[in-house]
Amino acid sequence: MVTYYFPPIGGPAVYPMLKFCKYLPQHGWLPAVICGGKNDPDFSSDETLVKEIPEEVEVRRVDYPHGTIWRQVRGWLFAHRLGRIGHHVGFFIDFPCRFREWAELAIAEAAHLIEESRPDVIWTSSPVLSAHYVGLAIKQRFGIPWVADFRDPWVGNPILLSEEHFPQWQLGRQAGAEAKVARESDCCTFAHPLVAQEFAQRHRLPQGKAVPITCGYDPEDFSEKTTQNPPEGRLLIVHTGSFYGEYSPKPLYNALKTTVSRKPALLKRLKLVFVGGCNVDFDFDGLEVEVLPRVSHSEAIAWMQRSDVQMVILTRTMGNYSIASKLFDYLAAERPILAIVPGQGSCAEIVRKTKSGLVADPDSPEEIIGVLETLIKMKAEQALRFDADSSEVRKFSYPVLSQTMAKLFDECVGMRRA
């Protein structure tokens, strides 16, 4: 398994691969992990996650290479006010992403591991796209079956490859690199069904080569139920995780701004808690807001469980291509969900299918206000609960998802031996 994000690095990108590592051995697959080292200051850490790595899983950490000659050249260009040239140099060397130089070191480490233990499958996982560069090199050198996992889209990703920030020649290179991964890999897995479908169509893949396997939740993370009930009075709405780029709280902000003139009393019945270092400015008279720094995963779960309502927000730009990974933990926390997401997207579909909450259109302040009024009324009447469909929720547990992934590995090995 090649993934940059792995404990003690924290954050949502870590959880899928950590949880698959935890549960795959139950289905006959023992991972060995090549991941990022502990020297990258750009990422938060969560030491509590390290204890979840099974003892039998070998972890080889490859430090991020700071201070390479190319980065020194780019720094010199920026220092001498040649930023435009510096940007293009950056696009050239940071291909397919800024972890390319790390990937070169990871290839060498993967080769050592393969010579020592000869694994049955190599499994690479993005959002660090350069992880797939490792998979491609290993597949070409050793001929081992290769599964390329996409937790986020590659081509067409409005955050990763924005046309506003990337020159056309770079976008073309990225499209070519994605096509090569699609062609050379034995199978591709995706966290989002629509992304899997579009990827298969774009690259004319045979049926069964692009497989959706979503993120999920670990039931063991929720084995201890909180004894702390939501406070009386205001409706306590909790959002976990950060906002950045197109992941924005703007839909909720616009709705609350509307209430200032139309329904100011509504603000006095709400309390918003943002857990995870969010940069939000909800300065409305009467509204109570609390912004907390980054916390451990277990602390974030405790906040979910003590909330009246758990909130997820996706703008329309992100709604078709993203399923917020927090949604799956929300399902397991068993508190009502307020999903301010596009009604036709996968997030909305999951909330409706699991019967776990209410959906509001991110472009409709009136609809958001209406849902907030419904939730406030439900709390006042002591009827704030949803009878979620446990069988649908269970489909997103990592024990179940790991079984699906294991079957996929079995098929890859079987096809190669055949």
CSV table of N, CA and C in Angstrom, one decimal, residues 323-378:
chain,number,residue,atom,x,y,z
A,323,ILE,N,-18.2,13.4,-1.8
A,323,ILE,CA,-19.0,12.9,-0.6
A,323,ILE,C,-18.2,13.3,0.6
A,324,ALA,N,-18.6,14.2,1.3
A,324,ALA,CA,-17.8,14.6,2.5
A,324,ALA,C,-17.6,13.4,3.4
A,325,SER,N,-16.3,13.1,3.7
A,325,SER,CA,-16.1,11.9,4.5
A,325,SER,C,-16.7,12.0,5.9
A,326,LYS,N,-16.9,13.2,6.4
A,326,LYS,CA,-17.5,13.3,7.7
A,326,LYS,C,-18.9,12.7,7.8
A,327,LEU,N,-19.5,12.7,6.6
A,327,LEU,CA,-20.9,12.2,6.6
A,327,LEU,C,-21.0,10.8,7.1
A,328,PHE,N,-20.0,10.0,6.9
A,328,PHE,CA,-20.1,8.6,7.3
A,328,PHE,C,-19.9,8.4,8.8
A,329,ASP,N,-19.1,9.3,9.4
A,329,ASP,CA,-19.0,9.3,10.9
A,329,ASP,C,-20.3,9.9,11.4
A,330,TYR,N,-20.9,10.8,10.8
A,330,TYR,CA,-22.2,11.4,11.2
A,330,TYR,C,-23.2,10.2,11.3
A,331,LEU,N,-23.2,9.4,10.3
A,331,LEU,CA,-24.2,8.3,10.3
A,331,LEU,C,-24.0,7.4,11.5
A,332,ALA,N,-22.7,7.1,11.8
A,332,ALA,CA,-22.5,6.2,13.0
A,332,ALA,C,-22.7,6.9,14.3
A,333,ALA,N,-22.7,8.2,14.3
A,333,ALA,CA,-22.9,9.0,15.6
A,333,ALA,C,-24.4,9.0,16.0
A,334,GLU,N,-25.2,8.7,15.0
A,334,GLU,CA,-26.7,8.5,15.3
A,334,GLU,C,-27.3,9.8,15.8
A,335,ARG,N,-26.9,10.9,15.4
A,335,ARG,CA,-27.6,12.2,15.6
A,335,ARG,C,-28.1,12.7,14.3
A,336,PRO,N,-29.2,13.5,14.3
A,336,PRO,CA,-29.8,13.9,13.0
A,336,PRO,C,-28.8,14.7,12.2
A,337,ILE,N,-28.9,14.6,10.9
A,337,ILE,CA,-27.9,15.3,10.0
A,337,ILE,C,-28.7,16.4,9.2
A,338,LEU,N,-28.1,17.5,9.2
A,338,LEU,CA,-28.5,18.6,8.3
A,338,LEU,C,-27.5,18.7,7.1
A,339,ALA,N,-28.0,18.3,6.0
A,339,ALA,CA,-27.1,18.2,4.8
A,339,ALA,C,-27.5,19.4,3.8
A,340,ILE,N,-26.7,20.4,3.9
A,340,ILE,CA,-26.8,21.6,2.9
A,340,ILE,C,-26.0,21.2,1.7
A,341,VAL,N,-26.6,20.5,0.8
A,341,VAL,CA,-25.9,19.9,-0.3
A,341,VAL,C,-26.8,19.9,-1.5
A,342,PRO,N,-26.3,19.8,-2.8
A,342,PRO,CA,-27.2,19.7,-3.9
A,342,PRO,C,-28.1,18.4,-3.8
A,343,GLY,N,-29.4,18.6,-4.1
A,343,GLY,CA,-30.4,17.6,-4.0
A,343,GLY,C,-30.2,16.4,-4.8
A,344,GLN,N,-29.5,16.5,-5.9
A,344,GLN,CA,-29.3,15.4,-6.8
A,344,GLN,C,-27.9,14.7,-6.6
A,345,GLY,N,-27.1,15.2,-5.7
A,345,GLY,CA,-25.8,14.6,-5.5
A,345,GLY,C,-25.8,13.4,-4.6
A,346,SER,N,-24.7,12.7,-4.4
A,346,SER,CA,-24.6,11.5,-3.7
A,346,SER,C,-24.8,11.7,-2.2
A,347,CYS,N,-24.3,12.9,-1.7
A,347,CYS,CA,-24.5,13.1,-0.2
A,347,CYS,C,-26.0,13.1,0.1
A,348,ALA,N,-26.8,13.9,-0.7
A,348,ALA,CA,-28.2,13.9,-0.5
A,348,ALA,C,-28.8,12.5,-0.6
A,349,GLU,N,-28.4,11.8,-1.6
A,349,GLU,CA,-28.9,10.4,-1.8
A,349,GLU,C,-28.7,9.5,-0.6
A,350,ILE,N,-27.5,9.6,0.0
A,350,ILE,CA,-27.1,8.8,1.2
A,350,ILE,C,-28.0,9.2,2.4
A,351,VAL,N,-28.2,10.5,2.6
A,351,VAL,CA,-29.0,11.0,3.7
A,351,VAL,C,-30.4,10.5,3.6
A,352,ARG,N,-30.9,10.6,2.4
A,352,ARG,CA,-32.3,10.1,2.2
A,352,ARG,C,-32.4,8.6,2.3
A,353,LYS,N,-31.5,7.9,1.7
A,353,LYS,CA,-31.6,6.4,1.7
A,353,LYS,C,-31.4,5.9,3.1
A,354,THR,N,-30.6,6.5,3.9
A,354,THR,CA,-30.4,6.0,5.3
A,354,THR,C,-31.4,6.6,6.2
A,355,LYS,N,-32.2,7.5,5.7
A,355,LYS,CA,-33.3,8.2,6.6
A,355,LYS,C,-32.7,8.8,7.8
A,356,SER,N,-31.6,9.5,7.6
A,356,SER,CA,-30.8,10.0,8.8
A,356,SER,C,-30.9,11.5,9.0
A,357,GLY,N,-31.6,12.2,8.2
A,357,GLY,CA,-31.7,13.6,8.4
A,357,GLY,C,-32.5,14.4,7.3
A,358,LEU,N,-32.2,15.7,7.2
A,358,LEU,CA,-32.9,16.5,6.2
A,358,LEU,C,-31.9,17.2,5.2
A,359,VAL,N,-32.3,17.4,4.0
A,359,VAL,CA,-31.5,18.0,3.0
A,359,VAL,C,-32.0,19.4,2.6
A,360,ALA,N,-31.1,20.3,2.4
A,360,ALA,CA,-31.5,21.7,1.9
A,360,ALA,C,-30.6,22.1,0.8
A,361,ASP,N,-31.1,22.7,-0.2
A,361,ASP,CA,-30.4,23.2,-1.4
A,361,ASP,C,-29.4,24.3,-1.0
A,362,PRO,N,-28.1,24.2,-1.3
A,362,PRO,CA,-27.1,25.2,-0.9
A,362,PRO,C,-27.4,26.6,-1.6
A,363,ASP,N,-28.1,26.6,-2.7
A,363,ASP,CA,-28.4,27.8,-3.4
A,363,ASP,C,-29.7,28.5,-3.0
A,364,SER,N,-30.4,27.9,-2.0
A,364,SER,CA,-31.7,28.4,-1.6
A,364,SER,C,-31.7,28.8,-0.1
A,365,PRO,N,-31.4,30.0,0.2
A,365,PRO,CA,-31.5,30.5,1.6
A,365,PRO,C,-32.8,30.2,2.3
A,366,GLU,N,-33.9,30.3,1.5
A,366,GLU,CA,-35.3,30.0,2.0
A,366,GLU,C,-35.4,28.6,2.4
A,367,GLU,N,-34.9,27.7,1.6
A,367,GLU,CA,-35.0,26.3,1.9
A,367,GLU,C,-34.2,25.9,3.2
A,368,ILE,N,-33.0,26.5,3.3
A,368,ILE,CA,-32.2,26.3,4.5
A,368,ILE,C,-32.8,26.8,5.7
A,369,ILE,N,-33.4,28.0,5.6
A,369,ILE,CA,-34.1,28.5,6.8
A,369,ILE,C,-35.3,27.6,7.2
A,370,GLY,N,-36.0,27.1,6.2
A,370,GLY,CA,-37.2,26.3,6.4
A,370,GLY,C,-36.8,25.0,7.2
A,371,VAL,N,-35.7,24.4,6.8
A,371,VAL,CA,-35.2,23.2,7.4
A,371,VAL,C,-34.7,23.5,8.9
A,372,LEU,N,-34.1,24.6,9.1
A,372,LEU,CA,-33.7,25.0,10.4
A,372,LEU,C,-34.9,25.2,11.3
A,373,GLU,N,-35.9,25.8,10.8
A,373,GLU,CA,-37.2,26.0,11.6
A,373,GLU,C,-37.8,24.7,11.9
A,374,THR,N,-37.7,23.7,11.0
A,374,THR,CA,-38.3,22.4,11.3
A,374,THR,C,-37.5,21.7,12.4
A,375,LEU,N,-36.2,21.8,12.4
A,375,LEU,CA,-35.3,21.2,13.4
A,375,LEU,C,-35.5,21.9,14.8
A,376,ILE,N,-35.7,23.2,14.8
A,376,ILE,CA,-35.9,23.9,16.0
A,376,ILE,C,-37.2,23.5,16.6
A,377,LYS,N,-38.2,23.3,15.8
A,377,LYS,CA,-39.6,22.9,16.2
A,377,LYS,C,-39.5,21.5,16.8
A,378,MET,N,-38.8,20.6,16.1
A,378,MET,CA,-38.7,19.2,16.5
A,378,MET,C,-38.0,19.1,17.9
